Amino acid sequence: MKWIETSIMARRGVARGAVGSTHRLTEERQGTFRYVYGPYADPVLRIRPGDIVEAETLDAFGGVIKTEQDLPSKVLNMPFVNPQCGPIAVEGAEKGDVLAVHILSILPRGPQPCGTTALIPEFGGLVATSSTAMLNAPLPERVKKMEVTTAGVKFSDRVTLPYEPFIGTLGVSPEIEAVSSLQPDYWGGNMDLPDVAPGAVVYFPVQHKDAYLYLGDCHGRQGDGELCGVAVEMNATATVQVDLIKGWSIPGVRLETADFIMSIGSARPMEDAARMAYRDLIRWLVADYGFEESEAYFLCTQAGRVRVGNMVDPKYTLGASMLKTYIA
Amino acid sequence: MKWIETSIMARRGVARGAVGSTHRLTEERQGTFRYVYGPYADPVLRIRPGDIVEAETLDAFGGVIKTEQDLPSKVLNMPFVNPQCGPIAVEGAEKGDVLAVHILSILPRGPQPCGTTALIPEFGGLVATSSTAMLNAPLPERVKKMEVTTAGVKFSDRVTLPYEPFIGTLGVSPEIEAVSSLQPDYWGGNMDLPDVAPGAVVYFPVQHKDAYLYLGDCHGRQGDGELCGVAVEMNATATVQVDLIKGWSIPGVRLETADFIMSIGSARPMEDAARMAYRDLIRWLVADYGFEESEAYFLCTQAGRVRVGNMVDPKYTLGASMLKTYIA
Amino acid sequence: MKWIETSIMARRGVARGAVGSTHRLTEERQGTFRYVYGPYADPVLRIRPGDIVEAETLDAFGGVIKTEQDLPSKVLNMPFVNPQCGPIAVEGAEKGDVLAVHILSILPRGPQPCGTTALIPEFGGLVATSSTAMLNAPLPERVKKMEVTTAGVKFSDRVTLPYEPFIGTLGVSPEIEAVSSLQPDYWGGNMDLPDVAPGAVVYFPVQHKDAYLYLGDCHGRQGDGELCGVAVEMNATATVQVDLIKGWSIPGVRLETADFIMSIGSARPMEDAARMAYRDLIRWLVADYGFEESEAYFLCTQAGRVRVGNMVDPKYTLGASMLKTYIA
Amino acid sequence: MKWIETSIMARRGVARGAVGSTHRLTEERQGTFRYVYGPYADPVLRIRPGDIVEAETLDAFGGVIKTEQDLPSKVLNMPFVNPQCGPIAVEGAEKGDVLAVHILSILPRGPQPCGTTALIPEFGGLVATSSTAMLNAPLPERVKKMEVTTAGVKFSDRVTLPYEPFIGTLGVSPEIEAVSSLQPDYWGGNMDLPDVAPGAVVYFPVQHKDAYLYLGDCHGRQGDGELCGVAVEMNATATVQVDLIKGWSIPGVRLETADFIMSIGSARPMEDAARMAYRDLIRWLVADYGFEESEAYFLCTQAGRVRVGNMVDPKYTLGASMLKTYIA
């Protein structure tokens, strides 16, 4: 039996593990890409629980950085960055439900070198920014293009890094807010967390009728923290299966793989993101895995794992996880 | 000569100090109050630079906490808190301009005791919250009503505090985002900074055509930091004069009184708010007051003042100021 | 009656307001200055509660920056900076007592210009540092010398700032640690808080037998936050009266003036310093001023004041205060 | 060839990979354990580069929590916690050198159940503390004892966790400070980082003549962040080989295994620990692995890994690492 058949999605989802229709959300069908996660745009697609969406996502720069000479400060038009596919309406979703997104595959699209990273003025984890405001001069702007295939990311002549793709920005609409696609929060968004990868199921707390799923910003790979602020950005085809879990109230994003369960927190300072993630993991262990609270606190202390997603976005994102073998 | 005639608003505003029409924005005219700062609502009023607006604002709870028995967890319906008047369209305002708001007066409205403060579960500066997430049990919920008049805030039988009103939430719309009225940011919003008081002029960087001014959440007074998260909340009549400064590009909110200029930063952790505020103050001294950068840095070191607005909202707000006598 | 006769020191101190002997702690008598707050050095002086100490303090650079050409990176020898007078043994002091230090006067010493400020590489509130580590290049190093007299600090040809001196570094020894005089903590140390000024009484929790008082680092004045990290540093003569309060257990430093009481917190991030200060202030109001906890929390919310001491030292220091008129 | 023969220690150490004498540092020989990392205690042992030390360490509670009824608040005597073996003088070590510590083995000592974890009032990552000060009531105090052998940590009847021991507190003396063994910093100390494990070599910047190595606080295992503040504490026998690298100036602690190199940062807020670690890793890649700075920044962005050691101690500790295969 494949692990997915034992997943929370399969066990509790409306679709009960059945696969529905497949929808192709091409660039053409998307038309205008979206730069906020919110309820004010009309859905580009309506799907049912169990359906599959194959979306043509753009990279965080909307694909305008084609060469190493295309400097971000010249070619970007703020705040129109990190374009998103969506919103995708999911029938039957209501506030208080959970939207489950099973990531099936992520493939690079477009002419090589299709991967882009960059040093952008006033952005990144090791430079002064508009919020960690300083008087130091910015670093020189720089773009680095890389060939990305499923065989690897050609970082340099001497190093090819493994292709370990994930969806950088994924989530549902807030109830009344429309928030920049650069920001992660309890509804998802720009988490830049490498665990949001093929094979994982991600669970989002629905805030608005029909959920309004957005996605974009696929990465060919990324280190912990997304240090300079720009991963291996690429146009991609992301294929996900979507399901709906009725009446599961969760305070933020959760994730599941064959091996572990994870709670995700997004906040500043970074310790608050860690606190959010771990507190939710403890509450999850108590609610669904039979733990008494202090026992769950002890287990996380001795066996919890932390993944730093990003330390560069408007909120930092961390995931706290527990191996399934310890809680079975 | 009154100081306001020497203010930046008077010298650089489109109205050149002239007073335009007065608009009464009653509760009835407002109709539906707003819970986000954004461009997606239709203006309730269109005004011209120099015009005066007299707005009937609601308190942060929409006035539903009428007695000390009305517990927030019972009567509030998240996220529909901190209702705002607006948006008010200001003719001619465009991205890259500055909206100047001169606060003329703030008066309490409604039956006494019209002031409300409260301990709300998972909210406040000295308790665990959804982001500074902890396992400790919350404090008991509690509401305290206080009589508020221009003569004072009757805090208890033994103490009446001075009436020092200000506007807790004031600002313009972001360009494409619609952000909760609980959050402060570079466009203003829920700064909860006591300097936003009668006599002051507040300057906002316009992001969207016609600026879309919002206001609400008047406080009868507040200590530094708004410690428990709830000031002396009250329904009020706030009267402001609005002007427009073309072609003044500022990165965040600034403020001016007869005595000082102030830059305002909103961020977490708190030192980032301080950094934002002070860096902008230094850049302002360099751009408009003839200082060389390191000299401005030294002057702020020896004579800058910091006001902690809030340490409870989604971003903390601080103001960094300099006396005009030191920079004349 | 002078306010000091109603102070906690006068009411509860061992000396009962009486003035004891005066001790002159000259540079010669001090001999070797101290660079840590700790119990491992022998006392330079033994005094009794009620005694007065007149200490010749050195500036934070040990006086080696005599001209604007003496760059810190050339003339300083880390970690031998911020030299302190002391330790001064106070007879009868034991762990669990409080040492009260009433600051009587602070006068500049030495040839003019005796005031020094500076931009030091990797140090300051608006630059990358060894802990807020970044890749940006440092600002150019710079020294600024200023004439300082009791008439004012000659900041530039156009501006003379008021002389508002205070003791930057003041405190007692930890029990077993010996901590850099650059760091503030619950025992005092490098708080760089302008309220530690003539007229104030500062209360320190004694950790070690005989208290071991240290002091140094007088400033001619300073803005909130000590932004670039270097106030108006000067050699000085600081005169203080010392008393001892038996059996008053306090968790950190407190301060009293004619007008207000203040609790002081030192921590990172800055909100933690604010939390420490405000929580202690609330507990003080409960223990000694007849408040119920939630009432004290409300009072601080509506009337508390925050002073940012430093935002540059190893821990940031804030004071939270309450006017005596509100708690009489 | 064993990887250790290719380590920096083997290649650059004074001992050139040779093994010297073995010293047994029993509890008896240690006599008085140490509670600060500092230069003020006399060495208990003098060794030469290449020598091996087999130390009998105590657990963080000095072994006084023998049953689940021994509550920390009853049996601990602050600040006398986290007792350390040492100082161990290393001949020839001088400021500016690096002390290399190769961890050979860690074995539990004493009667079962020899592992202890606990919920301690005002301590831990998900509760209010003395610095993240709040008004919430503390959690109930609790002790949990566990059987620990090299076969595993018996967490509960249903779960046995792998035995993955490491040294919680390890480092050298600061130059003039004597700092609590509860605190981690650039000289090491209470890092509580699970990578400080058998097989690893840890590099410390020597601050004081003869280095003065301290160690203690072995853990049977620990999750990322040491969430409740108390890992699987145990009395242990820790065996390490010590070497000395002359003239290698490093700003903080570094670590090496067969597979990766790691820079370690300790600071608050947590993002500062991450910044310190990653900046040092970049500078290391530039200095010793032939990278240009922006290229190293990009590589860390795409392939860096972060390990959260502790989020509970006076400074939080993170390690940033890079696989050797990417930099060979």
PDB file of N, CA, C and O in Angstrom, chain C residues 273-324:
ATOM      1  N   ALA C 273      13.079  43.212  26.628  1.00  0.00           N
ATOM      2  CA  ALA C 273      13.476  44.219  27.625  1.00  0.00           C
ATOM      3  C   ALA C 273      12.245  44.986  28.110  1.00  0.00           C
ATOM      4  O   ALA C 273      12.096  45.270  29.304  1.00  0.00           O
ATOM      5  N   ALA C 274      11.353  45.305  27.175  1.00  0.00           N
ATOM      6  CA  ALA C 274      10.123  46.009  27.559  1.00  0.00           C
ATOM      7  C   ALA C 274       9.238  45.128  28.431  1.00  0.00           C
ATOM      8  O   ALA C 274       8.648  45.585  29.413  1.00  0.00           O
ATOM      9  N   ARG C 275       9.143  43.849  28.075  1.00  0.00           N
ATOM     10  CA  ARG C 275       8.335  42.932  28.889  1.00  0.00           C
ATOM     11  C   ARG C 275       8.896  42.813  30.300  1.00  0.00           C
ATOM     12  O   ARG C 275       8.154  42.839  31.283  1.00  0.00           O
ATOM     13  N   MET C 276      10.213  42.645  30.409  1.00  0.00           N
ATOM     14  CA  MET C 276      10.831  42.533  31.735  1.00  0.00           C
ATOM     15  C   MET C 276      10.537  43.769  32.576  1.00  0.00           C
ATOM     16  O   MET C 276      10.207  43.672  33.756  1.00  0.00           O
ATOM     17  N   ALA C 277      10.717  44.929  31.946  1.00  0.00           N
ATOM     18  CA  ALA C 277      10.546  46.179  32.688  1.00  0.00           C
ATOM     19  C   ALA C 277       9.100  46.331  33.143  1.00  0.00           C
ATOM     20  O   ALA C 277       8.815  46.626  34.308  1.00  0.00           O
ATOM     21  N   TYR C 278       8.182  46.123  32.241  1.00  0.00           N
ATOM     22  CA  TYR C 278       6.766  46.320  32.585  1.00  0.00           C
ATOM     23  C   TYR C 278       6.278  45.254  33.566  1.00  0.00           C
ATOM     24  O   TYR C 278       5.486  45.546  34.452  1.00  0.00           O
ATOM     25  N   ARG C 279       6.696  44.010  33.409  1.00  0.00           N
ATOM     26  CA  ARG C 279       6.236  43.002  34.356  1.00  0.00           C
ATOM     27  C   ARG C 279       6.724  43.333  35.758  1.00  0.00           C
ATOM     28  O   ARG C 279       5.976  43.227  36.733  1.00  0.00           O
ATOM     29  N   ASP C 280       7.977  43.765  35.846  1.00  0.00           N
ATOM     30  CA  ASP C 280       8.472  44.101  37.179  1.00  0.00           C
ATOM     31  C   ASP C 280       7.746  45.312  37.747  1.00  0.00           C
ATOM     32  O   ASP C 280       7.462  45.365  38.948  1.00  0.00           O
ATOM     33  N   LEU C 281       7.425  46.269  36.889  1.00  0.00           N
ATOM     34  CA  LEU C 281       6.691  47.447  37.371  1.00  0.00           C
ATOM     35  C   LEU C 281       5.320  47.035  37.913  1.00  0.00           C
ATOM     36  O   LEU C 281       4.881  47.512  38.973  1.00  0.00           O
ATOM     37  N   ILE C 282       4.656  46.148  37.205  1.00  0.00           N
ATOM     38  CA  ILE C 282       3.349  45.662  37.674  1.00  0.00           C
ATOM     39  C   ILE C 282       3.492  44.941  39.017  1.00  0.00           C
ATOM     40  O   ILE C 282       2.727  45.170  39.954  1.00  0.00           O
ATOM     41  N   ARG C 283       4.498  44.096  39.109  1.00  0.00           N
ATOM     42  CA  ARG C 283       4.680  43.358  40.366  1.00  0.00           C
ATOM     43  C   ARG C 283       5.031  44.304  41.521  1.00  0.00           C
ATOM     44  O   ARG C 283       4.650  44.066  42.669  1.00  0.00           O
ATOM     45  N   TRP C 284       5.728  45.376  41.194  1.00  0.00           N
ATOM     46  CA  TRP C 284       6.069  46.387  42.201  1.00  0.00           C
ATOM     47  C   TRP C 284       4.804  47.116  42.663  1.00  0.00           C
ATOM     48  O   TRP C 284       4.584  47.328  43.868  1.00  0.00           O
ATOM     49  N   LEU C 285       3.960  47.470  41.697  1.00  0.00           N
ATOM     50  CA  LEU C 285       2.689  48.131  42.044  1.00  0.00           C
ATOM     51  C   LEU C 285       1.824  47.226  42.923  1.00  0.00           C
ATOM     52  O   LEU C 285       1.152  47.698  43.844  1.00  0.00           O
ATOM     53  N   VAL C 286       1.865  45.944  42.631  1.00  0.00           N
ATOM     54  CA  VAL C 286       1.083  45.000  43.429  1.00  0.00           C
ATOM     55  C   VAL C 286       1.683  44.844  44.831  1.00  0.00           C
ATOM     56  O   VAL C 286       0.980  44.899  45.838  1.00  0.00           O
ATOM     57  N   ALA C 287       2.995  44.708  44.899  1.00  0.00           N
ATOM     58  CA  ALA C 287       3.637  44.417  46.184  1.00  0.00           C
ATOM     59  C   ALA C 287       3.631  45.626  47.123  1.00  0.00           C
ATOM     60  O   ALA C 287       3.393  45.491  48.325  1.00  0.00           O
ATOM     61  N   ASP C 288       3.850  46.819  46.562  1.00  0.00           N
ATOM     62  CA  ASP C 288       4.101  47.967  47.443  1.00  0.00           C
ATOM     63  C   ASP C 288       3.097  49.112  47.325  1.00  0.00           C
ATOM     64  O   ASP C 288       3.167  50.071  48.094  1.00  0.00           O
ATOM     65  N   TYR C 289       2.185  49.048  46.348  1.00  0.00           N
ATOM     66  CA  TYR C 289       1.292  50.184  46.154  1.00  0.00           C
ATOM     67  C   TYR C 289      -0.185  49.794  46.167  1.00  0.00           C
ATOM     68  O   TYR C 289      -1.040  50.575  45.740  1.00  0.00           O
ATOM     69  N   GLY C 290      -0.470  48.581  46.609  1.00  0.00           N
ATOM     70  CA  GLY C 290      -1.854  48.210  46.850  1.00  0.00           C
ATOM     71  C   GLY C 290      -2.683  47.885  45.622  1.00  0.00           C
ATOM     72  O   GLY C 290      -3.920  47.886  45.686  1.00  0.00           O
ATOM     73  N   PHE C 291      -2.040  47.597  44.499  1.00  0.00           N
ATOM     74  CA  PHE C 291      -2.808  47.283  43.296  1.00  0.00           C
ATOM     75  C   PHE C 291      -3.070  45.793  43.181  1.00  0.00           C
ATOM     76  O   PHE C 291      -2.227  44.968  43.538  1.00  0.00           O
ATOM     77  N   GLU C 292      -4.215  45.486  42.629  1.00  0.00           N
ATOM     78  CA  GLU C 292      -4.505  44.121  42.185  1.00  0.00           C
ATOM     79  C   GLU C 292      -3.832  43.978  40.806  1.00  0.00           C
ATOM     80  O   GLU C 292      -3.711  44.958  40.071  1.00  0.00           O
ATOM     81  N   GLU C 293      -3.381  42.773  40.440  1.00  0.00           N
ATOM     82  CA  GLU C 293      -2.548  42.626  39.243  1.00  0.00           C
ATOM     83  C   GLU C 293      -3.187  43.161  37.961  1.00  0.00           C
ATOM     84  O   GLU C 293      -2.564  43.907  37.210  1.00  0.00           O
ATOM     85  N   SER C 294      -4.427  42.802  37.706  1.00  0.00           N
ATOM     86  CA  SER C 294      -5.005  43.234  36.426  1.00  0.00           C
ATOM     87  C   SER C 294      -5.226  44.747  36.418  1.00  0.00           C
ATOM     88  O   SER C 294      -5.154  45.398  35.377  1.00  0.00           O
ATOM     89  N   GLU C 295      -5.464  45.316  37.601  1.00  0.00           N
ATOM     90  CA  GLU C 295      -5.605  46.766  37.691  1.00  0.00           C
ATOM     91  C   GLU C 295      -4.259  47.452  37.405  1.00  0.00           C
ATOM     92  O   GLU C 295      -4.199  48.479  36.725  1.00  0.00           O
ATOM     93  N   ALA C 296      -3.188  46.880  37.908  1.00  0.00           N
ATOM     94  CA  ALA C 296      -1.855  47.424  37.616  1.00  0.00           C
ATOM     95  C   ALA C 296      -1.535  47.292  36.126  1.00  0.00           C
ATOM     96  O   ALA C 296      -0.923  48.183  35.518  1.00  0.00           O
ATOM     97  N   TYR C 297      -1.944  46.186  35.539  1.00  0.00           N
ATOM     98  CA  TYR C 297      -1.736  45.953  34.095  1.00  0.00           C
ATOM     99  C   TYR C 297      -2.503  47.031  33.304  1.00  0.00           C
ATOM    100  O   TYR C 297      -1.979  47.637  32.364  1.00  0.00           O
ATOM    101  N   PHE C 298      -3.736  47.283  33.705  1.00  0.00           N
ATOM    102  CA  PHE C 298      -4.517  48.334  33.032  1.00  0.00           C
ATOM    103  C   PHE C 298      -3.867  49.710  33.219  1.00  0.00           C
ATOM    104  O   PHE C 298      -3.816  50.511  32.287  1.00  0.00           O
ATOM    105  N   LEU C 299      -3.399  49.999  34.430  1.00  0.00           N
ATOM    106  CA  LEU C 299      -2.809  51.322  34.672  1.00  0.00           C
ATOM    107  C   LEU C 299      -1.560  51.524  33.818  1.00  0.00           C
ATOM    108  O   LEU C 299      -1.363  52.585  33.218  1.00  0.00           O
ATOM    109  N   CYS C 300      -0.720  50.488  33.747  1.00  0.00           N
ATOM    110  CA  CYS C 300       0.468  50.602  32.887  1.00  0.00           C
ATOM    111  C   CYS C 300       0.059  50.783  31.424  1.00  0.00           C
ATOM    112  O   CYS C 300       0.713  51.498  30.667  1.00  0.00           O
ATOM    113  N   THR C 301      -1.017  50.123  31.026  1.00  0.00           N
ATOM    114  CA  THR C 301      -1.502  50.254  29.648  1.00  0.00           C
ATOM    115  C   THR C 301      -1.906  51.692  29.339  1.00  0.00           C
ATOM    116  O   THR C 301      -1.664  52.211  28.251  1.00  0.00           O
ATOM    117  N   GLN C 302      -2.524  52.347  30.308  1.00  0.00           N
ATOM    118  CA  GLN C 302      -3.067  53.694  30.048  1.00  0.00           C
ATOM    119  C   GLN C 302      -2.109  54.818  30.433  1.00  0.00           C
ATOM    120  O   GLN C 302      -2.254  55.946  29.963  1.00  0.00           O
ATOM    121  N   ALA C 303      -1.147  54.521  31.310  1.00  0.00           N
ATOM    122  CA  ALA C 303      -0.312  55.610  31.817  1.00  0.00           C
ATOM    123  C   ALA C 303       1.163  55.274  31.950  1.00  0.00           C
ATOM    124  O   ALA C 303       1.940  56.117  32.386  1.00  0.00           O
ATOM    125  N   GLY C 304       1.572  54.076  31.572  1.00  0.00           N
ATOM    126  CA  GLY C 304       2.986  53.727  31.655  1.00  0.00           C
ATOM    127  C   GLY C 304       3.814  54.497  30.638  1.00  0.00           C
ATOM    128  O   GLY C 304       3.324  54.868  29.569  1.00  0.00           O
ATOM    129  N   ARG C 305       5.056  54.749  30.988  1.00  0.00           N
ATOM    130  CA  ARG C 305       5.966  55.409  30.054  1.00  0.00           C
ATOM    131  C   ARG C 305       7.198  54.549  29.849  1.00  0.00           C
ATOM    132  O   ARG C 305       7.665  53.890  30.775  1.00  0.00           O
ATOM    133  N   VAL C 306       7.729  54.565  28.627  1.00  0.00           N
ATOM    134  CA  VAL C 306       8.900  53.748  28.319  1.00  0.00           C
ATOM    135  C   VAL C 306      10.054  54.640  27.877  1.00  0.00           C
ATOM    136  O   VAL C 306       9.870  55.536  27.050  1.00  0.00           O
ATOM    137  N   ARG C 307      11.212  54.401  28.447  1.00  0.00           N
ATOM    138  CA  ARG C 307      12.427  55.077  27.997  1.00  0.00           C
ATOM    139  C   ARG C 307      13.367  54.039  27.404  1.00  0.00           C
ATOM    140  O   ARG C 307      13.697  53.048  28.067  1.00  0.00           O
ATOM    141  N   VAL C 308      13.759  54.239  26.154  1.00  0.00           N
ATOM    142  CA  VAL C 308      14.743  53.353  25.540  1.00  0.00           C
ATOM    143  C   VAL C 308      16.128  53.844  25.930  1.00  0.00           C
ATOM    144  O   VAL C 308      16.516  54.958  25.559  1.00  0.00           O
ATOM    145  N   GLY C 309      16.843  53.039  26.706  1.00  0.00           N
ATOM    146  CA  GLY C 309      18.198  53.420  27.101  1.00  0.00           C
ATOM    147  C   GLY C 309      19.157  53.173  25.953  1.00  0.00           C
ATOM    148  O   GLY C 309      19.561  54.083  25.250  1.00  0.00           O
ATOM    149  N   ASN C 310      19.462  51.900  25.728  1.00  0.00           N
ATOM    150  CA  ASN C 310      20.360  51.597  24.619  1.00  0.00           C
ATOM    151  C   ASN C 310      19.762  50.546  23.709  1.00  0.00           C
ATOM    152  O   ASN C 310      19.017  49.670  24.165  1.00  0.00           O
ATOM    153  N   MET C 311      20.082  50.646  22.424  1.00  0.00           N
ATOM    154  CA  MET C 311      19.703  49.623  21.443  1.00  0.00           C
ATOM    155  C   MET C 311      20.969  49.159  20.705  1.00  0.00           C
ATOM    156  O   MET C 311      20.915  48.812  19.535  1.00  0.00           O
ATOM    157  N   VAL C 312      22.073  49.146  21.441  1.00  0.00           N
ATOM    158  CA  VAL C 312      23.375  48.865  20.836  1.00  0.00           C
ATOM    159  C   VAL C 312      24.241  47.916  21.650  1.00  0.00           C
ATOM    160  O   VAL C 312      25.169  47.313  21.100  1.00  0.00           O
ATOM    161  N   ASP C 313      23.993  47.790  22.935  1.00  0.00           N
ATOM    162  CA  ASP C 313      24.860  46.977  23.782  1.00  0.00           C
ATOM    163  C   ASP C 313      24.470  45.500  23.680  1.00  0.00           C
ATOM    164  O   ASP C 313      23.482  45.160  23.031  1.00  0.00           O
ATOM    165  N   PRO C 314      25.259  44.599  24.314  1.00  0.00           N
ATOM    166  CA  PRO C 314      24.948  43.160  24.205  1.00  0.00           C
ATOM    167  C   PRO C 314      23.516  42.818  24.618  1.00  0.00           C
ATOM    168  O   PRO C 314      22.935  41.877  24.109  1.00  0.00           O
ATOM    169  N   LYS C 315      22.968  43.583  25.551  1.00  0.00           N
ATOM    170  CA  LYS C 315      21.529  43.528  25.781  1.00  0.00           C
ATOM    171  C   LYS C 315      20.999  44.953  25.664  1.00  0.00           C
ATOM    172  O   LYS C 315      21.681  45.911  26.033  1.00  0.00           O
ATOM    173  N   TYR C 316      19.787  45.080  25.138  1.00  0.00           N
ATOM    174  CA  TYR C 316      19.165  46.396  25.049  1.00  0.00           C
ATOM    175  C   TYR C 316      18.519  46.727  26.392  1.00  0.00           C
ATOM    176  O   TYR C 316      17.988  45.837  27.056  1.00  0.00           O
ATOM    177  N   THR C 317      18.517  47.989  26.775  1.00  0.00           N
ATOM    178  CA  THR C 317      17.964  48.385  28.067  1.00  0.00           C
ATOM    179  C   THR C 317      16.803  49.355  27.899  1.00  0.00           C
ATOM    180  O   THR C 317      16.912  50.350  27.186  1.00  0.00           O
ATOM    181  N   LEU C 318      15.686  49.032  28.566  1.00  0.00           N
ATOM    182  CA  LEU C 318      14.528  49.928  28.591  1.00  0.00           C
ATOM    183  C   LEU C 318      14.074  50.123  30.029  1.00  0.00           C
ATOM    184  O   LEU C 318      14.184  49.216  30.853  1.00  0.00           O
ATOM    185  N   GLY C 319      13.532  51.289  30.299  1.00  0.00           N
ATOM    186  CA  GLY C 319      12.907  51.535  31.585  1.00  0.00           C
ATOM    187  C   GLY C 319      11.415  51.760  31.387  1.00  0.00           C
ATOM    188  O   GLY C 319      11.004  52.464  30.466  1.00  0.00           O
ATOM    189  N   ALA C 320      10.608  51.150  32.241  1.00  0.00           N
ATOM    190  CA  ALA C 320       9.156  51.389  32.243  1.00  0.00           C
ATOM    191  C   ALA C 320       8.826  52.102  33.548  1.00  0.00           C
ATOM    192  O   ALA C 320       9.212  51.638  34.621  1.00  0.00           O
ATOM    193  N   SER C 321       8.112  53.214  33.444  1.00  0.00           N
ATOM    194  CA  SER C 321       7.904  54.014  34.652  1.00  0.00           C
ATOM    195  C   SER C 321       6.451  54.424  34.833  1.00  0.00           C
ATOM    196  O   SER C 321       5.631  54.363  33.916  1.00  0.00           O
ATOM    197  N   MET C 322       6.158  54.817  36.062  1.00  0.00           N
ATOM    198  CA  MET C 322       4.818  55.281  36.421  1.00  0.00           C
ATOM    199  C   MET C 322       4.951  56.532  37.286  1.00  0.00           C
ATOM    200  O   MET C 322       5.761  56.549  38.225  1.00  0.00           O
ATOM    201  N   LEU C 323       4.179  57.541  36.950  1.00  0.00           N
ATOM    202  CA  LEU C 323       4.195  58.762  37.758  1.00  0.00           C
ATOM    203  C   LEU C 323       3.687  58.463  39.166  1.00  0.00           C
ATOM    204  O   LEU C 323       2.700  57.746  39.342  1.00  0.00           O
ATOM    205  N   LYS C 324       4.340  59.048  40.129  1.00  0.00           N
ATOM    206  CA  LYS C 324       3.923  58.832  41.520  1.00  0.00           C
ATOM    207  C   LYS C 324       2.529  59.385  41.786  1.00  0.00           C
ATOM    208  O   LYS C 324       1.794  58.852  42.623  1.00  0.00           O
TER     209      LYS C 324
END
